[in-house]
Amino acid sequence: MTGTPTGTSLPRLAPGSTIGMLGAGQLGRMTALAAARLGYKTHVYAPDAAGSPAAQVSAAATVADWDDLEALERFARSVDVVTLEWENVPVATAEHLRRFTNLHPGPDLLSVAQDRIAEKSFVNGLGIATAPWRAANSAEEVARAVAEIGPRCVLKSTRLGYDGKGQARLEAGGDAAAAASAAWAAIGGGKPGVEGIVEGFVTFACEVSVIVARGADGATVAYPAVENRHKDGILDVTIAPAAPEKVSAETAAEADRIARRIAEALDLVGVLAVEMFVTADGAVLVNEMAPRPHNSGHWTMDACATCQFEQLVRAVCGLPLGSVERVADAEMTNLIGDDVLRWPDLLAEPGARLHLYGKAEARPGRKMGHVNRLFPRR
Ligand code: AMP
């Protein structure tokens, strides 16, 4: 789908080449650091690139809007390939860039990953299960969807939601119509461009994710399934790999199979994270996916032969993918908001690997850094 048919190779970009990066946050920063280690330069493009986590460690930064066609062309012509750290880059922006340079992942893949309905339709079309869902574009449609799916649901905006934002829970009991109206209002229903999806609430035993890297030649590697624990809708801790008491070998293999299948069907060139729910009886349901490095893959920076960020660099530069060998088990803890003030203690803790993102202001809910702790392999 990305326009580079499977089985072909990308031109191999030699060290010294420049990678264009759409988006300027911590994922771009850690990709730029991995690129620099291999001798590549990074040029960041984002409306908020000035002084950003990624720009701080990149060779160049363009501060311009996503619809600034001239700036996009200049940027595209100044780099050797473009990738992204934010999947909500407008599809029109991706299509424009594509006229001047290689872009991975490409516009077709982005249009699937940007919209929860397109995403779930795509996944279900592959025969892969998700929570039951319905599109809902008014309070009445929300109420109807809840009546069909069951009383415990989650209403989400179809686009631009992250870290639990743009979501409202619907519970059994009470006035169903009033609850639907409140939920619809809570996600900004009625505002221009806001569309909704009602999902059945999954009583999961745990949440897992699998991160896949895939080259233009179809070569694919995957990291083991990890367990993700959230707090207030934001990833708190990742346990890598997921403990076998929680996620059996069969369930982990199923999660791996699902993630690889999606990457292949999307003809991914780059890195893809697939987030899944595991139910008490071991069923695996896809929640969402992100065609970029993912917070639940940060543990690979210290515990694997090749980290997820280096895999992205390798994939888009036409290099062979690296080994995903795990040299240690790991626990990754996010530092959200004021958590980052613990940095002196974390630095003093033997074995704790601290990663800070260079963000000046520790606002509540803002991802400021993470810490990886390593353990002998089980
Ligand atoms: P999302 O933005 O879709 O990743 O949702 C954020 C978090 O909300 C997930 O990681 C889950 O913990 C929870 N969540 C989202 N959708 C559902 C669902 N259908 N059933 C149960 N929990 C959910």
Short mmCIF file of C-alpha atoms in Angstrom, two decimals, residues 10-365:
data_model
loop_
_atom_site.label_atom_id
_atom_site.label_comp_id
_atom_site.label_asym_id
_atom_site.label_seq_id
_atom_site.Cartn_x
_atom_site.Cartn_y
_atom_site.Cartn_z
CA LEU A 10 14.72 0.87 -1.37
CA PRO A 11 17.85 2.58 -2.60
CA ARG A 12 20.41 1.91 0.11
CA LEU A 13 21.25 5.23 1.72
CA ALA A 14 24.81 5.37 2.96
CA PRO A 15 25.78 6.86 6.32
CA GLY A 16 26.10 10.61 5.87
CA SER A 17 22.64 10.75 4.22
CA THR A 18 19.87 12.84 5.76
CA ILE A 19 16.61 11.44 7.10
CA GLY A 20 13.63 13.81 7.07
CA MET A 21 11.44 13.46 10.16
CA LEU A 22 7.83 14.67 10.31
CA GLY A 23 7.05 15.55 13.92
CA ALA A 24 9.43 16.82 16.56
CA GLY A 25 8.64 15.05 19.84
CA GLN A 26 10.51 12.47 21.87
CA LEU A 27 10.02 9.69 19.32
CA GLY A 28 11.71 11.86 16.69
CA ARG A 29 14.44 12.70 19.19
CA MET A 30 15.23 9.06 19.95
CA THR A 31 15.12 8.19 16.22
CA ALA A 32 17.54 11.06 15.49
CA LEU A 33 19.89 9.79 18.22
CA ALA A 34 19.80 6.27 16.74
CA ALA A 35 20.39 7.73 13.27
CA ALA A 36 23.35 9.77 14.52
CA ARG A 37 24.92 6.64 16.03
CA LEU A 38 24.95 5.13 12.53
CA GLY A 39 26.33 8.31 10.96
CA TYR A 40 23.05 9.68 9.52
CA LYS A 41 21.76 13.23 9.90
CA THR A 42 18.17 14.13 10.74
CA HIS A 43 16.16 17.11 9.49
CA VAL A 44 12.99 17.67 11.50
CA TYR A 45 9.83 19.27 10.05
CA ALA A 46 6.95 20.36 12.29
CA PRO A 47 4.95 23.49 13.08
CA ASP A 48 6.29 23.24 16.65
CA ALA A 49 9.84 22.15 15.78
CA ALA A 50 11.58 25.18 17.32
CA GLY A 51 13.52 24.07 20.39
CA SER A 52 11.67 20.74 20.33
CA PRO A 53 12.96 17.45 21.76
CA ALA A 54 13.85 16.24 18.24
CA ALA A 55 15.29 19.53 16.95
CA GLN A 56 17.65 19.71 19.93
CA VAL A 57 19.51 16.63 18.62
CA SER A 58 19.02 17.06 14.84
CA ALA A 59 21.20 18.62 12.16
CA ALA A 60 18.38 20.84 10.87
CA ALA A 61 14.82 21.85 11.65
CA THR A 62 12.10 23.42 9.53
CA VAL A 63 9.37 25.24 11.44
CA ALA A 64 6.40 25.35 9.07
CA ASP A 65 2.78 24.30 8.81
CA TRP A 66 1.62 20.97 7.41
CA ASP A 67 -0.04 22.77 4.49
CA ASP A 68 2.93 24.99 3.55
CA LEU A 69 3.53 23.42 0.14
CA GLU A 70 6.67 25.43 -0.61
CA ALA A 71 8.31 24.62 2.71
CA LEU A 72 7.37 20.95 2.28
CA GLU A 73 8.95 20.85 -1.19
CA ARG A 74 12.14 22.56 0.01
CA PHE A 75 12.33 20.12 2.93
CA ALA A 76 11.70 17.08 0.72
CA ARG A 77 14.36 18.15 -1.76
CA SER A 78 16.93 18.66 1.01
CA VAL A 79 16.67 15.14 2.48
CA ASP A 80 17.25 11.62 1.14
CA VAL A 81 14.13 9.96 2.59
CA VAL A 82 11.27 11.04 4.85
CA THR A 83 9.70 9.18 7.77
CA LEU A 84 7.54 10.29 10.68
CA GLU A 85 7.09 10.06 14.41
CA TRP A 86 3.44 11.21 14.38
CA GLU A 87 0.86 9.34 12.32
CA ASN A 88 -1.60 12.23 12.15
CA VAL A 89 0.39 14.17 9.58
CA PRO A 90 -2.31 15.16 7.04
CA VAL A 91 -2.57 12.73 4.14
CA ALA A 92 -2.38 15.66 1.69
CA THR A 93 0.98 16.61 3.23
CA ALA A 94 2.23 13.06 2.76
CA GLU A 95 1.00 12.99 -0.83
CA HIS A 96 2.76 16.27 -1.60
CA LEU A 97 6.05 15.09 -0.11
CA ARG A 98 5.80 11.88 -2.09
CA ARG A 99 6.15 13.87 -5.32
CA PHE A 100 9.72 14.81 -4.41
CA THR A 101 11.11 12.02 -2.25
CA ASN A 102 10.49 8.58 -0.74
CA LEU A 103 8.18 8.68 2.28
CA HIS A 104 7.71 5.70 4.59
CA PRO A 105 5.16 4.95 5.84
CA GLY A 106 3.17 6.44 2.97
CA PRO A 107 -0.20 8.21 2.64
CA ASP A 108 -2.31 5.07 2.13
CA LEU A 109 -1.05 3.53 5.33
CA LEU A 110 -1.51 6.82 7.20
CA SER A 111 -5.12 7.12 6.10
CA VAL A 112 -5.82 3.74 7.72
CA ALA A 113 -3.90 4.49 10.91
CA GLN A 114 -5.39 7.98 11.43
CA ASP A 115 -8.98 6.90 11.71
CA ARG A 116 -10.24 4.36 14.23
CA ILE A 117 -13.03 3.23 11.89
CA ALA A 118 -10.69 2.72 8.92
CA GLU A 119 -8.28 0.94 11.25
CA LYS A 120 -10.86 -1.44 12.72
CA SER A 121 -12.41 -2.12 9.30
CA PHE A 122 -8.96 -2.97 7.94
CA VAL A 123 -8.11 -5.25 10.85
CA ASN A 124 -11.51 -7.00 10.80
CA GLY A 125 -11.10 -7.42 7.01
CA LEU A 126 -8.02 -9.53 7.74
CA GLY A 127 -10.13 -11.79 9.95
CA ILE A 128 -8.57 -10.33 13.11
CA ALA A 129 -10.85 -9.63 16.08
CA THR A 130 -11.46 -6.27 17.76
CA ALA A 131 -14.03 -5.18 20.34
CA PRO A 132 -17.48 -4.90 18.73
CA TRP A 133 -17.90 -1.36 17.37
CA ARG A 134 -20.28 0.99 15.54
CA ALA A 135 -19.76 4.37 13.92
CA ALA A 136 -21.85 7.03 15.71
CA ASN A 137 -22.21 10.64 14.62
CA SER A 138 -24.90 11.98 16.94
CA ALA A 139 -26.10 11.39 20.49
CA GLU A 140 -28.98 9.31 19.05
CA GLU A 141 -26.55 7.11 17.12
CA VAL A 142 -24.45 6.68 20.26
CA ALA A 143 -27.56 5.53 22.16
CA ARG A 144 -28.49 3.12 19.34
CA ALA A 145 -24.96 1.67 19.23
CA VAL A 146 -24.96 1.12 22.99
CA ALA A 147 -28.35 -0.61 22.74
CA GLU A 148 -26.86 -2.96 20.11
CA ILE A 149 -23.45 -3.61 21.66
CA GLY A 150 -24.34 -3.74 25.34
CA PRO A 151 -24.47 -1.33 28.25
CA ARG A 152 -20.72 -1.03 28.94
CA CYS A 153 -19.10 0.87 26.09
CA VAL A 154 -16.45 3.46 25.31
CA LEU A 155 -17.19 6.32 22.93
CA LYS A 156 -14.08 7.63 21.17
CA SER A 157 -13.45 10.32 18.60
CA THR A 158 -12.37 8.55 15.43
CA ARG A 159 -9.39 10.84 14.88
CA LEU A 160 -6.63 12.52 16.88
CA GLY A 161 -7.26 10.77 20.20
CA TYR A 162 -4.26 9.71 22.27
CA ASP A 163 -3.50 8.85 25.89
CA GLY A 164 -7.20 8.38 26.59
CA LYS A 165 -8.11 11.85 25.27
CA GLY A 166 -11.33 12.14 23.24
CA GLN A 167 -12.93 9.21 25.09
CA ALA A 168 -15.97 8.79 27.32
CA ARG A 169 -17.19 5.71 29.21
CA LEU A 170 -20.79 4.57 29.09
CA GLU A 171 -21.97 2.44 32.00
CA ALA A 172 -25.02 0.25 32.59
CA GLY A 173 -28.01 1.69 34.46
CA GLY A 174 -29.51 5.18 34.60
CA ASP A 175 -30.93 7.19 31.72
CA ALA A 176 -29.35 5.73 28.56
CA ALA A 177 -30.29 8.70 26.35
CA ALA A 178 -28.85 11.22 28.83
CA ALA A 179 -25.66 9.16 29.16
CA ALA A 180 -25.29 9.03 25.38
CA SER A 181 -25.76 12.83 25.13
CA ALA A 182 -23.21 13.45 27.87
CA ALA A 183 -20.66 11.13 26.27
CA TRP A 184 -21.21 12.67 22.84
CA ALA A 185 -20.68 16.17 24.31
CA ALA A 186 -17.60 14.97 26.23
CA ILE A 187 -15.76 13.98 23.04
CA GLY A 188 -16.67 17.26 21.33
CA GLY A 189 -19.58 15.80 19.35
CA GLY A 190 -21.21 18.41 17.11
CA LYS A 191 -17.97 20.32 16.54
CA PRO A 192 -16.77 20.40 12.92
CA GLY A 193 -14.98 17.24 11.89
CA VAL A 194 -15.69 15.30 15.09
CA GLU A 195 -16.94 11.77 14.39
CA GLY A 196 -17.43 9.00 16.90
CA ILE A 197 -16.98 5.27 17.31
CA VAL A 198 -18.67 3.28 20.05
CA GLU A 199 -16.69 0.25 21.20
CA GLY A 200 -17.80 -2.51 23.52
CA PHE A 201 -15.89 -2.29 26.80
CA VAL A 202 -13.41 -5.17 26.97
CA THR A 203 -12.87 -6.73 30.38
CA PHE A 204 -9.26 -7.54 29.70
CA ALA A 205 -6.86 -9.60 31.80
CA CYS A 206 -4.05 -7.44 30.46
CA GLU A 207 -3.01 -5.16 27.63
CA VAL A 208 -0.14 -6.15 25.38
CA SER A 209 1.64 -4.74 22.36
CA VAL A 210 3.93 -6.10 19.69
CA ILE A 211 6.31 -3.92 17.71
CA VAL A 212 7.20 -5.02 14.20
CA ALA A 213 9.86 -3.63 11.87
CA ARG A 214 9.64 -4.33 8.15
CA GLY A 215 11.88 -3.48 5.23
CA ALA A 216 10.88 -2.72 1.65
CA ASP A 217 12.05 -6.22 0.69
CA GLY A 218 9.42 -7.70 3.03
CA ALA A 219 11.94 -8.78 5.69
CA THR A 220 10.18 -8.58 9.05
CA VAL A 221 11.30 -8.76 12.66
CA ALA A 222 9.17 -8.47 15.81
CA TYR A 223 9.95 -7.85 19.46
CA PRO A 224 8.23 -10.12 21.98
CA ALA A 225 4.78 -9.24 23.29
CA VAL A 226 5.03 -6.90 26.27
CA GLU A 227 2.49 -6.07 28.97
CA ASN A 228 1.38 -2.45 29.21
CA ARG A 229 -0.15 -0.98 32.36
CA HIS A 230 -1.90 2.38 32.05
CA LYS A 231 -2.65 5.04 34.67
CA ASP A 232 -5.23 7.75 33.89
CA GLY A 233 -5.28 6.61 30.24
CA ILE A 234 -1.50 7.07 29.85
CA LEU A 235 1.04 4.27 29.60
CA ASP A 236 2.68 3.89 33.00
CA VAL A 237 4.77 0.71 32.91
CA THR A 238 5.80 -1.78 30.24
CA ILE A 239 6.92 -5.26 31.32
CA ALA A 240 9.10 -6.91 28.70
CA PRO A 241 8.46 -9.59 27.83
CA ALA A 242 4.96 -10.10 29.26
CA ALA A 243 5.13 -12.58 32.17
CA PRO A 244 4.10 -16.11 31.11
CA GLU A 245 1.70 -16.29 34.08
CA LYS A 246 -0.21 -13.39 32.48
CA VAL A 247 0.32 -14.09 28.78
CA SER A 248 0.83 -17.71 27.82
CA ALA A 249 3.32 -18.70 25.11
CA GLU A 250 0.35 -19.43 22.79
CA THR A 251 -1.21 -16.02 23.42
CA ALA A 252 2.14 -14.27 22.88
CA ALA A 253 2.56 -16.19 19.62
CA GLU A 254 -0.94 -15.16 18.54
CA ALA A 255 -0.17 -11.49 19.28
CA ASP A 256 3.04 -11.82 17.25
CA ARG A 257 1.16 -13.42 14.36
CA ILE A 258 -1.47 -10.66 14.37
CA ALA A 259 1.10 -7.84 14.37
CA ARG A 260 3.10 -9.40 11.53
CA ARG A 261 -0.06 -10.02 9.51
CA ILE A 262 -1.12 -6.37 9.83
CA ALA A 263 2.36 -5.09 8.91
CA GLU A 264 2.40 -7.30 5.83
CA ALA A 265 -1.13 -6.37 4.75
CA LEU A 266 -0.25 -2.67 5.07
CA ASP A 267 2.97 -3.28 3.11
CA LEU A 268 4.71 -1.43 5.91
CA VAL A 269 8.18 -0.02 5.46
CA GLY A 270 9.23 1.13 8.91
CA VAL A 271 8.03 0.29 12.41
CA LEU A 272 4.50 -0.53 13.56
CA ALA A 273 3.13 -0.99 17.07
CA VAL A 274 -0.05 -3.01 17.53
CA GLU A 275 -1.84 -2.64 20.87
CA MET A 276 -4.06 -5.53 21.92
CA PHE A 277 -6.31 -6.66 24.76
CA VAL A 278 -5.91 -10.17 26.17
CA THR A 279 -9.07 -11.53 27.82
CA ALA A 280 -9.18 -13.98 30.72
CA ASP A 281 -9.70 -16.89 28.32
CA GLY A 282 -6.69 -15.89 26.21
CA ALA A 283 -8.52 -14.21 23.29
CA VAL A 284 -6.52 -11.45 21.62
CA LEU A 285 -8.40 -8.35 20.36
CA VAL A 286 -6.67 -5.52 18.51
CA ASN A 287 -7.25 -2.10 20.10
CA GLU A 288 -5.21 0.20 17.89
CA MET A 289 -2.01 0.52 15.94
CA ALA A 290 0.63 3.18 15.32
CA PRO A 291 2.93 3.12 12.27
CA ARG A 292 5.96 4.46 14.14
CA PRO A 293 8.13 3.71 17.16
CA HIS A 294 5.97 3.41 20.26
CA ASN A 295 6.22 4.17 23.95
CA SER A 296 5.84 0.45 24.71
CA GLY A 297 9.06 -0.19 22.74
CA HIS A 298 11.32 2.13 24.74
CA TRP A 299 12.64 -0.83 26.74
CA THR A 300 14.41 -2.05 23.57
CA MET A 301 16.88 0.86 23.89
CA ASP A 302 18.67 -0.86 26.75
CA ALA A 303 17.58 -4.49 26.55
CA CYS A 304 17.88 -5.49 22.88
CA ALA A 305 20.68 -5.83 20.37
CA THR A 306 18.88 -3.30 18.14
CA CYS A 307 16.32 -0.82 19.47
CA GLN A 308 13.05 0.11 17.74
CA PHE A 309 14.44 3.50 16.69
CA GLU A 310 17.44 1.98 14.94
CA GLN A 311 15.07 -0.46 13.19
CA LEU A 312 13.16 2.52 11.75
CA VAL A 313 16.40 4.08 10.51
CA ARG A 314 17.46 0.77 8.98
CA ALA A 315 14.08 0.15 7.33
CA VAL A 316 13.78 3.58 5.68
CA CYS A 317 17.44 3.72 4.66
CA GLY A 318 17.19 0.34 2.89
CA LEU A 319 19.60 -1.32 5.35
CA PRO A 320 19.16 -4.85 6.68
CA LEU A 321 17.04 -4.92 9.83
CA GLY A 322 18.92 -5.53 13.08
CA SER A 323 18.73 -8.43 15.50
CA VAL A 324 15.87 -8.20 18.00
CA GLU A 325 17.76 -10.44 20.40
CA ARG A 326 16.88 -9.60 23.98
CA VAL A 327 19.92 -9.38 26.19
CA ALA A 328 17.87 -8.76 29.34
CA ASP A 329 14.29 -8.61 30.54
CA ALA A 330 13.17 -5.07 31.25
CA GLU A 331 10.66 -2.85 32.97
CA MET A 332 10.08 0.59 31.47
CA THR A 333 8.48 3.29 33.62
CA ASN A 334 7.29 6.55 32.10
CA LEU A 335 8.13 9.80 33.84
CA ILE A 336 4.96 11.86 33.52
CA GLY A 337 4.80 15.50 34.61
CA ASP A 338 6.48 16.00 37.98
CA ASP A 339 7.77 12.39 38.04
CA VAL A 340 10.77 13.83 36.23
CA LEU A 341 11.79 15.71 39.38
CA ARG A 342 13.00 12.33 40.67
CA TRP A 343 15.90 12.44 38.21
CA PRO A 344 18.62 12.77 40.90
CA ASP A 345 17.36 9.61 42.67
CA LEU A 346 17.03 7.74 39.40
CA LEU A 347 20.58 8.67 38.43
CA ALA A 348 21.77 7.38 41.80
CA GLU A 349 19.92 4.07 41.41
CA PRO A 350 22.34 1.38 40.25
CA GLY A 351 21.22 -0.13 36.96
CA ALA A 352 18.42 2.35 36.23
CA ARG A 353 18.81 3.74 32.71
CA LEU A 354 17.42 7.25 32.55
CA HIS A 355 16.20 8.84 29.30
CA LEU A 356 15.04 12.46 29.39
CA TYR A 357 13.40 14.23 26.47
CA GLY A 358 14.69 17.79 26.92
CA LYS A 359 11.25 19.30 27.61
CA ALA A 360 11.51 22.49 29.62
CA GLU A 361 8.15 22.45 31.37
CA ALA A 362 6.78 19.46 33.33
CA ARG A 363 3.05 19.88 32.70
CA PRO A 364 0.63 17.29 34.19
CA GLY A 365 0.17 14.35 31.81
#
